[in-house]
Amino acid sequence: MNASPFTLLVIPGDGIGREVVPAAVSVLRATSLPLRFVEADAGWECFRRCGEALPSPTLETARAADAVLFGAVASPSHPVAGYRSPIVRLRRELDLYANIRPVFADPPTADDPHARRVDLVVVRENTEGLYAGRERVEDGGATAIAERVITRRASERIVRVAFDLARARCAARNANDAPPAKVTIVHKANVLRETCGLFRTVALEVAQAYPDVRAEEMLVDTCALQLATRPERFDVLVTTNLFGDILSDVACAWGGGLGLASSANLGERYALFEPVHGAAPDIAGKGIANPLAAIGCAALLLDYLARRAPPDVAPDILAWSARIQRAIRHVRAVGPHTPDLGGNAATAEVTEAVIAHILTS
Ligand code: GGG
């Protein structure tokens, strides 16, 4: 392929981000795709070194790149003067309003008849809700208040993402007995009448424009239970920021846990891909972090680039993404496994196994 290269900004961040992001980059380098990598700093360690968690050059480079591959960040839980979470800020600065978290579990086989057929995506609003950053204390610190911001604009655009995705997934299933497209609208409008009420109203309005997609609504607590007990009933779920954060972690237990959970943060102009897991300081530096979630991000990133690539280039990019996804499933099934999956392999061994598989399959 002889196309102009895509520029990817790589931000390893803190802790195991510095181990799993290089693993994902080495998988991307093993493809024959025209990719150019630029690395930049962000995170708690960056703040301690230079006084900024998200230095301006990092933000500018993110705006100039075709996509960003992010690792993890370890913000302290106590307030630190001048510190703001760089990932929350990046999502807001780049208006990455759609957080997409796919969860896939292999269907039952003769070897494992108890396996579950799980193939769902949690679509989480990424810019407002309880994470809008509107917190304050009153009564001299005796009362703490967080404002939950829900807007028609943000609700409408995230729900459209979910319905478009459900439609696209249904088209890709392409089999007569494949389940129809379905979107589950998750809220708590019976209690949060104004905020969830607005989200629900807008979501049901948007649903009218997608007669081919089945829409259902579900209270968030019911949804948590259903995700834990009947995950196979879901296709695409759409919800507000905090609910989506929690539900997507519940769902990812079916996909092999946090070590395999990848996510995309998408907006109109920018895209950032990050493993769902955090910086994991307890295992950082030991070389045993599971790189598969970050490598899964590399596949999601290629899917995104393919949608923006010239038509003669896109199929090759998609083919590499599919190869990476097959390799992840293969390594997940047969190993080597890092300790979080019950093995004793190192990050590097798992990465090498993925690369070997994509180059030979
Ligand atoms: N890769 C996802 C990640 O870093 N998760 C942890 C997280 O979001 N932390 C927020 C923060 O530390 O600011």
Tab-separated table of C-alpha atoms and ligand atoms in Angstrom:
chain	number	residue	atom	x	y	z
A	1	MET	CA	0.000	0.000	0.000
A	2	ASN	CA	1.379	3.409	-0.940
A	3	ALA	CA	-0.784	5.939	0.893
A	4	SER	CA	0.156	8.993	2.946
A	5	PRO	CA	0.707	7.940	6.552
A	6	PHE	CA	-1.756	8.426	9.386
A	7	THR	CA	-0.254	10.252	12.356
A	8	LEU	CA	-1.055	8.620	15.690
A	9	LEU	CA	-0.419	10.383	18.962
A	10	VAL	CA	0.620	7.948	21.679
A	11	ILE	CA	0.106	8.997	25.324
A	12	PRO	CA	1.171	6.140	27.640
A	13	GLY	CA	0.282	8.156	30.791
A	14	ASP	CA	0.869	6.548	34.185
A	15	GLY	CA	1.582	3.098	35.623
A	16	ILE	CA	0.890	0.150	33.337
A	17	GLY	CA	-0.103	2.581	30.587
A	18	ARG	CA	3.651	2.801	30.000
A	19	GLU	CA	3.773	-0.967	29.428
A	20	VAL	CA	0.586	-1.761	27.520
A	21	VAL	CA	0.671	1.186	25.114
A	22	PRO	CA	4.131	0.251	23.755
A	23	ALA	CA	2.755	-3.299	23.341
A	24	ALA	CA	-0.145	-1.976	21.247
A	25	VAL	CA	2.235	0.194	19.232
A	26	SER	CA	4.453	-2.790	18.466
A	27	VAL	CA	1.398	-4.670	17.161
A	28	LEU	CA	0.475	-1.695	14.963
A	29	ARG	CA	4.080	-1.472	13.746
A	30	ALA	CA	3.929	-5.137	12.767
A	31	THR	CA	1.167	-4.352	10.268
A	32	SER	CA	2.268	-3.055	6.906
A	33	LEU	CA	0.057	0.011	7.314
A	34	PRO	CA	1.421	3.531	6.782
A	35	LEU	CA	1.348	4.745	10.389
A	36	ARG	CA	3.520	7.450	11.941
A	37	PHE	CA	3.817	7.542	15.740
A	38	VAL	CA	4.346	10.638	17.865
A	39	GLU	CA	4.599	10.315	21.664
A	40	ALA	CA	3.507	12.911	24.226
A	41	ASP	CA	3.262	13.196	27.978
A	42	ALA	CA	0.243	13.494	30.286
A	43	GLY	CA	-0.829	12.188	33.670
A	44	TRP	CA	-0.069	12.403	37.357
A	45	GLU	CA	3.634	11.639	36.924
A	46	CYS	CA	3.801	14.310	34.240
A	47	PHE	CA	2.163	16.775	36.667
A	48	ARG	CA	4.690	15.934	39.369
A	49	ARG	CA	7.552	16.412	36.917
A	50	CYS	CA	6.469	19.559	35.115
A	51	GLY	CA	3.468	20.985	36.995
A	52	GLU	CA	0.948	20.182	34.244
A	53	ALA	CA	-1.166	17.045	33.854
A	54	LEU	CA	-1.987	17.832	30.236
A	55	PRO	CA	0.740	20.078	28.799
A	56	SER	CA	-0.373	22.370	25.960
A	57	PRO	CA	1.910	20.695	23.381
A	58	THR	CA	0.201	17.350	24.143
A	59	LEU	CA	-3.225	18.864	23.534
A	60	GLU	CA	-2.045	20.601	20.347
A	61	THR	CA	-0.475	17.396	19.043
A	62	ALA	CA	-3.713	15.528	19.791
A	63	ARG	CA	-5.622	18.070	17.705
A	64	ALA	CA	-3.177	17.632	14.825
A	65	ALA	CA	-3.139	13.813	14.905
A	66	ASP	CA	-5.435	11.445	13.038
A	67	ALA	CA	-6.151	9.585	16.288
A	68	VAL	CA	-4.836	9.211	19.829
A	69	LEU	CA	-3.847	6.025	21.632
A	70	PHE	CA	-4.016	6.640	25.388
A	71	GLY	CA	-2.869	4.375	28.195
A	72	ALA	CA	-3.969	5.126	31.740
A	73	VAL	CA	-3.935	7.847	34.307
A	74	ALA	CA	-3.731	7.667	38.092
A	75	SER	CA	-5.223	10.856	39.475
A	76	PRO	CA	-5.093	11.103	43.266
A	77	SER	CA	-8.468	10.866	45.025
A	78	HIS	CA	-7.687	13.903	47.205
A	79	PRO	CA	-7.766	17.422	45.697
A	80	VAL	CA	-4.364	18.699	44.528
A	81	ALA	CA	-4.052	22.414	43.711
A	82	GLY	CA	-3.730	22.929	39.952
A	83	TYR	CA	-4.363	19.284	39.058
A	84	ARG	CA	-7.222	18.156	36.826
A	85	SER	CA	-7.648	14.679	35.403
A	86	PRO	CA	-6.003	14.794	31.956
A	87	ILE	CA	-8.266	12.149	30.447
A	88	VAL	CA	-11.439	13.896	31.581
A	89	ARG	CA	-9.979	17.140	30.221
A	90	LEU	CA	-8.948	15.545	26.905
A	91	ARG	CA	-12.467	14.172	26.429
A	92	ARG	CA	-13.896	17.626	27.026
A	93	GLU	CA	-11.306	19.632	25.031
A	94	LEU	CA	-11.620	17.341	22.008
A	95	ASP	CA	-15.396	17.035	22.471
A	96	LEU	CA	-15.124	13.242	22.522
A	97	TYR	CA	-18.760	12.857	23.412
A	98	ALA	CA	-19.265	9.162	22.638
A	99	ASN	CA	-17.589	6.530	24.775
A	100	ILE	CA	-17.956	3.168	23.078
A	101	ARG	CA	-17.180	-0.017	25.016
A	102	PRO	CA	-17.712	-3.290	23.163
A	103	VAL	CA	-17.925	-6.565	25.121
A	104	PHE	CA	-17.604	-9.891	23.361
A	105	ALA	CA	-17.556	-13.405	24.811
A	106	ASP	CA	-17.102	-16.445	22.648
A	107	PRO	CA	-20.312	-18.446	22.169
A	108	PRO	CA	-20.771	-21.887	23.795
A	109	THR	CA	-18.769	-24.746	22.277
A	110	ALA	CA	-18.548	-28.479	22.899
A	111	ASP	CA	-15.521	-27.761	25.113
A	112	ASP	CA	-17.365	-25.136	27.107
A	113	PRO	CA	-21.154	-25.513	26.877
A	114	HIS	CA	-21.590	-23.105	29.788
A	115	ALA	CA	-20.027	-20.180	27.941
A	116	ARG	CA	-22.348	-17.264	27.191
A	117	ARG	CA	-22.976	-15.662	23.820
A	118	VAL	CA	-22.310	-12.031	24.687
A	119	ASP	CA	-21.901	-9.413	21.986
A	120	LEU	CA	-22.926	-6.007	23.251
A	121	VAL	CA	-21.759	-2.409	23.215
A	122	VAL	CA	-22.219	0.172	25.960
A	123	VAL	CA	-22.520	3.680	24.489
A	124	ARG	CA	-21.861	6.203	27.239
A	125	GLU	CA	-22.314	9.969	27.076
A	126	ASN	CA	-18.847	11.299	27.818
A	127	THR	CA	-19.028	15.042	28.395
A	128	GLU	CA	-21.706	15.923	30.944
A	129	GLY	CA	-23.914	14.265	33.569
A	130	LEU	CA	-22.369	13.955	37.019
A	131	TYR	CA	-18.889	14.290	35.495
A	132	ALA	CA	-19.572	17.847	34.314
A	133	GLY	CA	-17.197	19.072	37.015
A	134	ARG	CA	-19.797	21.160	38.837
A	135	GLU	CA	-18.985	20.300	42.423
A	136	ARG	CA	-18.891	22.584	45.420
A	137	VAL	CA	-18.951	22.523	49.183
A	138	GLU	CA	-21.268	24.509	51.429
A	139	ASP	CA	-21.755	24.891	55.195
A	140	GLY	CA	-18.044	25.355	55.652
A	141	GLY	CA	-17.346	21.965	54.113
A	142	ALA	CA	-20.129	20.039	55.901
A	143	THR	CA	-22.141	19.623	52.693
A	144	ALA	CA	-20.765	18.587	49.301
A	145	ILE	CA	-22.878	19.074	46.164
A	146	ALA	CA	-22.469	17.802	42.598
A	147	GLU	CA	-24.693	19.143	39.836
A	148	ARG	CA	-25.822	16.683	37.183
A	149	VAL	CA	-25.999	18.359	33.797
A	150	ILE	CA	-28.099	16.768	31.052
A	151	THR	CA	-28.709	18.686	27.845
A	152	ARG	CA	-30.971	17.980	24.894
A	153	ARG	CA	-28.032	18.478	22.495
A	154	ALA	CA	-25.704	15.981	24.192
A	155	SER	CA	-28.498	13.446	24.745
A	156	GLU	CA	-29.627	13.631	21.145
A	157	ARG	CA	-26.191	13.137	19.633
A	158	ILE	CA	-25.232	10.226	21.889
A	159	VAL	CA	-28.518	8.431	21.264
A	160	ARG	CA	-28.027	8.867	17.505
A	161	VAL	CA	-24.582	7.264	17.835
A	162	ALA	CA	-26.206	4.277	19.575
A	163	PHE	CA	-28.942	3.799	16.984
A	164	ASP	CA	-26.526	4.217	14.067
A	165	LEU	CA	-24.227	1.675	15.683
A	166	ALA	CA	-27.066	-0.816	16.261
A	167	ARG	CA	-28.066	-0.470	12.619
A	168	ALA	CA	-24.477	-0.961	11.409
A	169	ARG	CA	-23.934	-3.990	13.657
A	170	CYS	CA	-27.149	-5.558	12.390
A	171	ALA	CA	-26.080	-5.028	8.765
A	172	ALA	CA	-22.672	-6.564	9.527
A	173	ARG	CA	-24.253	-9.671	11.119
A	174	ASN	CA	-25.650	-10.389	7.707
A	175	ALA	CA	-27.269	-13.742	8.523
A	176	ASN	CA	-30.914	-14.768	8.244
A	177	ASP	CA	-31.132	-15.940	11.832
A	178	ALA	CA	-29.114	-12.999	13.228
A	179	PRO	CA	-30.922	-11.005	15.925
A	180	PRO	CA	-32.481	-7.673	14.869
A	181	ALA	CA	-30.932	-4.387	15.910
A	182	LYS	CA	-31.876	-3.319	19.424
A	183	VAL	CA	-31.040	-0.315	21.605
A	184	THR	CA	-31.649	-0.325	25.355
A	185	ILE	CA	-32.109	3.211	26.704
A	186	VAL	CA	-30.920	3.159	30.323
A	187	HIS	CA	-32.026	5.811	32.830
A	188	LYS	CA	-33.561	6.393	36.256
A	189	ALA	CA	-36.325	8.762	35.200
A	190	ASN	CA	-38.681	7.526	37.911
A	191	VAL	CA	-36.432	9.224	40.499
A	192	LEU	CA	-34.276	11.718	38.585
A	193	ARG	CA	-37.329	13.191	36.889
A	194	GLU	CA	-35.702	16.253	35.332
A	195	THR	CA	-32.260	15.003	34.290
A	196	CYS	CA	-33.022	11.397	33.399
A	197	GLY	CA	-36.486	12.575	32.338
A	198	LEU	CA	-34.945	14.793	29.658
A	199	PHE	CA	-32.534	12.063	28.537
A	200	ARG	CA	-35.405	9.573	28.264
A	201	THR	CA	-37.693	11.968	26.361
A	202	VAL	CA	-34.986	12.834	23.852
A	203	ALA	CA	-33.941	9.190	23.442
A	204	LEU	CA	-37.499	8.076	22.697
A	205	GLU	CA	-37.861	10.932	20.181
A	206	VAL	CA	-34.647	9.915	18.405
A	207	ALA	CA	-35.829	6.286	18.372
A	208	GLN	CA	-38.782	7.318	16.182
A	209	ALA	CA	-36.352	8.035	13.353
A	210	TYR	CA	-35.080	4.419	13.444
A	211	PRO	CA	-38.132	2.217	12.818
A	212	ASP	CA	-35.844	-0.681	11.859
A	213	VAL	CA	-34.162	-0.660	15.288
A	214	ARG	CA	-36.043	-2.001	18.285
A	215	ALA	CA	-35.934	0.465	21.187
A	216	GLU	CA	-36.529	-0.513	24.801
A	217	GLU	CA	-36.043	1.432	28.003
A	218	MET	CA	-34.721	0.074	31.288
A	219	LEU	CA	-34.039	1.491	34.748
A	220	VAL	CA	-30.351	1.527	35.558
A	221	ASP	CA	-30.624	-0.760	38.592
A	222	THR	CA	-32.592	-3.342	36.602
A	223	CYS	CA	-30.012	-3.027	33.846
A	224	ALA	CA	-27.132	-3.721	36.251
A	225	LEU	CA	-28.823	-6.944	37.346
A	226	GLN	CA	-29.663	-7.971	33.785
A	227	LEU	CA	-26.092	-7.327	32.659
A	228	ALA	CA	-24.854	-9.550	35.462
A	229	THR	CA	-27.362	-12.359	34.842
A	230	ARG	CA	-28.630	-12.211	31.232
A	231	PRO	CA	-25.998	-10.341	29.203
A	232	GLU	CA	-26.963	-12.145	25.997
A	233	ARG	CA	-30.249	-10.188	25.874
A	234	PHE	CA	-28.428	-6.915	25.053
A	235	ASP	CA	-27.226	-5.489	21.770
A	236	VAL	CA	-26.464	-1.762	22.171
A	237	LEU	CA	-27.036	0.116	25.436
A	238	VAL	CA	-27.056	3.900	25.642
A	239	THR	CA	-26.914	5.910	28.838
A	240	THR	CA	-25.598	8.930	30.675
A	241	ASN	CA	-22.012	9.407	31.849
A	242	LEU	CA	-21.847	7.913	35.366
A	243	PHE	CA	-24.324	5.098	34.650
A	244	GLY	CA	-22.321	4.199	31.534
A	245	ASP	CA	-19.051	4.212	33.436
A	246	ILE	CA	-20.397	1.711	35.968
A	247	LEU	CA	-22.452	-0.488	33.626
A	248	SER	CA	-19.613	-0.884	31.157
A	249	ASP	CA	-17.373	-2.211	33.930
A	250	VAL	CA	-20.103	-4.673	34.945
A	251	ALA	CA	-20.469	-5.788	31.327
A	252	CYS	CA	-16.756	-6.226	30.747
A	253	ALA	CA	-16.683	-9.075	33.283
A	254	TRP	CA	-18.237	-11.186	30.486
A	255	GLY	CA	-15.487	-10.261	28.062
A	256	GLY	CA	-12.669	-11.575	30.226
A	257	GLY	CA	-12.457	-8.683	32.678
A	258	LEU	CA	-10.686	-5.359	32.626
A	259	GLY	CA	-7.560	-6.853	31.067
A	260	LEU	CA	-9.505	-7.295	27.827
A	261	ALA	CA	-11.774	-4.240	27.875
A	262	SER	CA	-11.081	-1.643	25.187
A	263	SER	CA	-12.845	1.637	24.524
A	264	ALA	CA	-13.180	4.339	21.914
A	265	ASN	CA	-13.837	7.999	22.700
A	266	LEU	CA	-15.286	9.564	19.570
A	267	GLY	CA	-16.335	13.060	18.530
A	268	GLU	CA	-17.014	14.773	15.230
A	269	ARG	CA	-13.344	15.650	14.599
A	270	TYR	CA	-11.197	13.644	16.973
A	271	ALA	CA	-10.896	10.139	18.351
A	272	LEU	CA	-9.049	8.676	21.322
A	273	PHE	CA	-8.711	4.984	22.162
A	274	GLU	CA	-7.886	3.703	25.638
A	275	PRO	CA	-8.044	0.481	27.607
A	276	VAL	CA	-10.797	0.684	30.220
A	277	HIS	CA	-8.373	-0.268	32.992
A	278	GLY	CA	-6.482	2.309	34.974
A	279	ALA	CA	-2.808	2.693	35.855
A	280	ALA	CA	-2.792	-0.339	38.236
A	281	PRO	CA	0.074	0.896	40.464
A	282	ASP	CA	0.141	-2.475	42.288
A	283	ILE	CA	1.555	-4.250	39.228
A	284	ALA	CA	3.151	-1.330	37.373
A	285	GLY	CA	6.796	-1.907	36.472
A	286	LYS	CA	6.599	-5.688	36.888
A	287	GLY	CA	6.080	-6.442	33.184
A	288	ILE	CA	2.985	-8.553	33.826
A	289	ALA	CA	0.159	-6.200	32.782
A	290	ASN	CA	-2.277	-7.688	30.296
A	291	PRO	CA	-1.710	-5.853	26.986
A	292	LEU	CA	-4.812	-7.289	25.251
A	293	ALA	CA	-7.125	-4.373	26.149
A	294	ALA	CA	-4.636	-1.884	24.706
A	295	ILE	CA	-4.096	-4.098	21.657
A	296	GLY	CA	-7.899	-4.231	21.259
A	297	CYS	CA	-7.788	-0.423	21.212
A	298	ALA	CA	-5.360	-0.637	18.314
A	299	ALA	CA	-7.983	-2.655	16.387
A	300	LEU	CA	-10.740	-0.133	17.233
A	301	LEU	CA	-8.386	2.637	16.115
A	302	LEU	CA	-7.829	0.936	12.759
A	303	ASP	CA	-11.618	0.559	12.285
A	304	TYR	CA	-11.902	4.306	12.855
A	305	LEU	CA	-9.068	5.123	10.414
A	306	ALA	CA	-10.672	2.859	7.807
A	307	ARG	CA	-13.853	4.952	7.955
A	308	ARG	CA	-11.732	8.014	7.094
A	309	ALA	CA	-9.370	6.418	4.612
A	310	PRO	CA	-9.642	6.583	0.807
A	311	PRO	CA	-11.790	3.712	-0.554
A	312	ASP	CA	-8.779	1.917	-2.043
A	313	VAL	CA	-6.979	1.894	1.324
A	314	ALA	CA	-9.850	1.175	3.735
A	315	PRO	CA	-10.186	-2.596	3.062
A	316	ASP	CA	-6.540	-3.216	3.919
A	317	ILE	CA	-6.877	-1.307	7.188
A	318	LEU	CA	-10.040	-3.248	8.060
A	319	ALA	CA	-8.315	-6.519	7.237
A	320	TRP	CA	-5.511	-5.728	9.716
A	321	SER	CA	-8.050	-4.790	12.362
A	322	ALA	CA	-9.849	-8.105	11.847
A	323	ARG	CA	-6.512	-9.951	12.073
A	324	ILE	CA	-5.694	-8.233	15.366
A	325	GLN	CA	-9.135	-9.061	16.775
A	326	ARG	CA	-8.771	-12.715	15.743
A	327	ALA	CA	-5.333	-12.819	17.337
A	328	ILE	CA	-6.721	-11.437	20.611
A	329	ARG	CA	-9.429	-14.133	20.633
A	330	HIS	CA	-6.851	-16.798	19.852
A	331	VAL	CA	-4.459	-15.713	22.609
A	332	ARG	CA	-7.354	-15.363	25.011
A	333	ALA	CA	-8.424	-18.920	24.209
A	334	VAL	CA	-5.070	-20.718	24.189
A	335	GLY	CA	-2.641	-18.374	25.928
A	336	PRO	CA	-0.114	-17.259	26.863
A	337	HIS	CA	-1.991	-15.558	29.699
A	338	THR	CA	-0.900	-12.843	32.102
A	339	PRO	CA	-1.673	-13.361	35.825
A	340	ASP	CA	-5.062	-11.559	35.666
A	341	LEU	CA	-6.220	-14.424	33.393
A	342	GLY	CA	-4.689	-17.112	35.585
A	343	GLY	CA	-1.358	-17.481	33.764
A	344	ASN	CA	2.180	-16.393	34.479
A	345	ALA	CA	3.171	-14.888	31.152
A	346	ALA	CA	4.758	-11.486	30.809
A	347	THR	CA	3.317	-8.568	28.843
A	348	ALA	CA	6.014	-9.095	26.217
A	349	GLU	CA	5.164	-12.798	25.689
A	350	VAL	CA	1.489	-12.039	25.144
A	351	THR	CA	2.372	-9.235	22.737
A	352	GLU	CA	4.722	-11.508	20.799
A	353	ALA	CA	1.993	-14.173	20.574
A	354	VAL	CA	-0.429	-11.628	19.119
A	355	ILE	CA	2.139	-10.428	16.593
A	356	ALA	CA	3.008	-13.993	15.591
A	357	HIS	CA	-0.676	-14.733	15.034
A	358	ILE	CA	-1.412	-11.649	12.918
A	359	LEU	CA	1.622	-12.335	10.748
A	360	THR	CA	0.770	-15.970	10.122
A	361	SER	CA	-3.047	-16.129	10.063
B	1	GGG	N1	-7.525	4.051	30.633
B	1	GGG	C1	-8.548	4.413	31.502
B	1	GGG	C2	-8.082	5.023	32.773
B	1	GGG	O1	-7.008	5.572	32.878
B	1	GGG	N2	-8.906	4.858	33.770
B	1	GGG	C3	-8.688	5.451	35.018
B	1	GGG	C4	-9.280	6.810	34.991
B	1	GGG	O2	-10.089	7.150	34.159
B	1	GGG	N3	-8.897	7.602	35.897
B	1	GGG	C5	-9.334	8.943	35.941
B	1	GGG	C6	-8.198	9.704	36.465
B	1	GGG	O3	-7.332	9.098	37.098
B	1	GGG	O4	-8.139	10.898	36.227
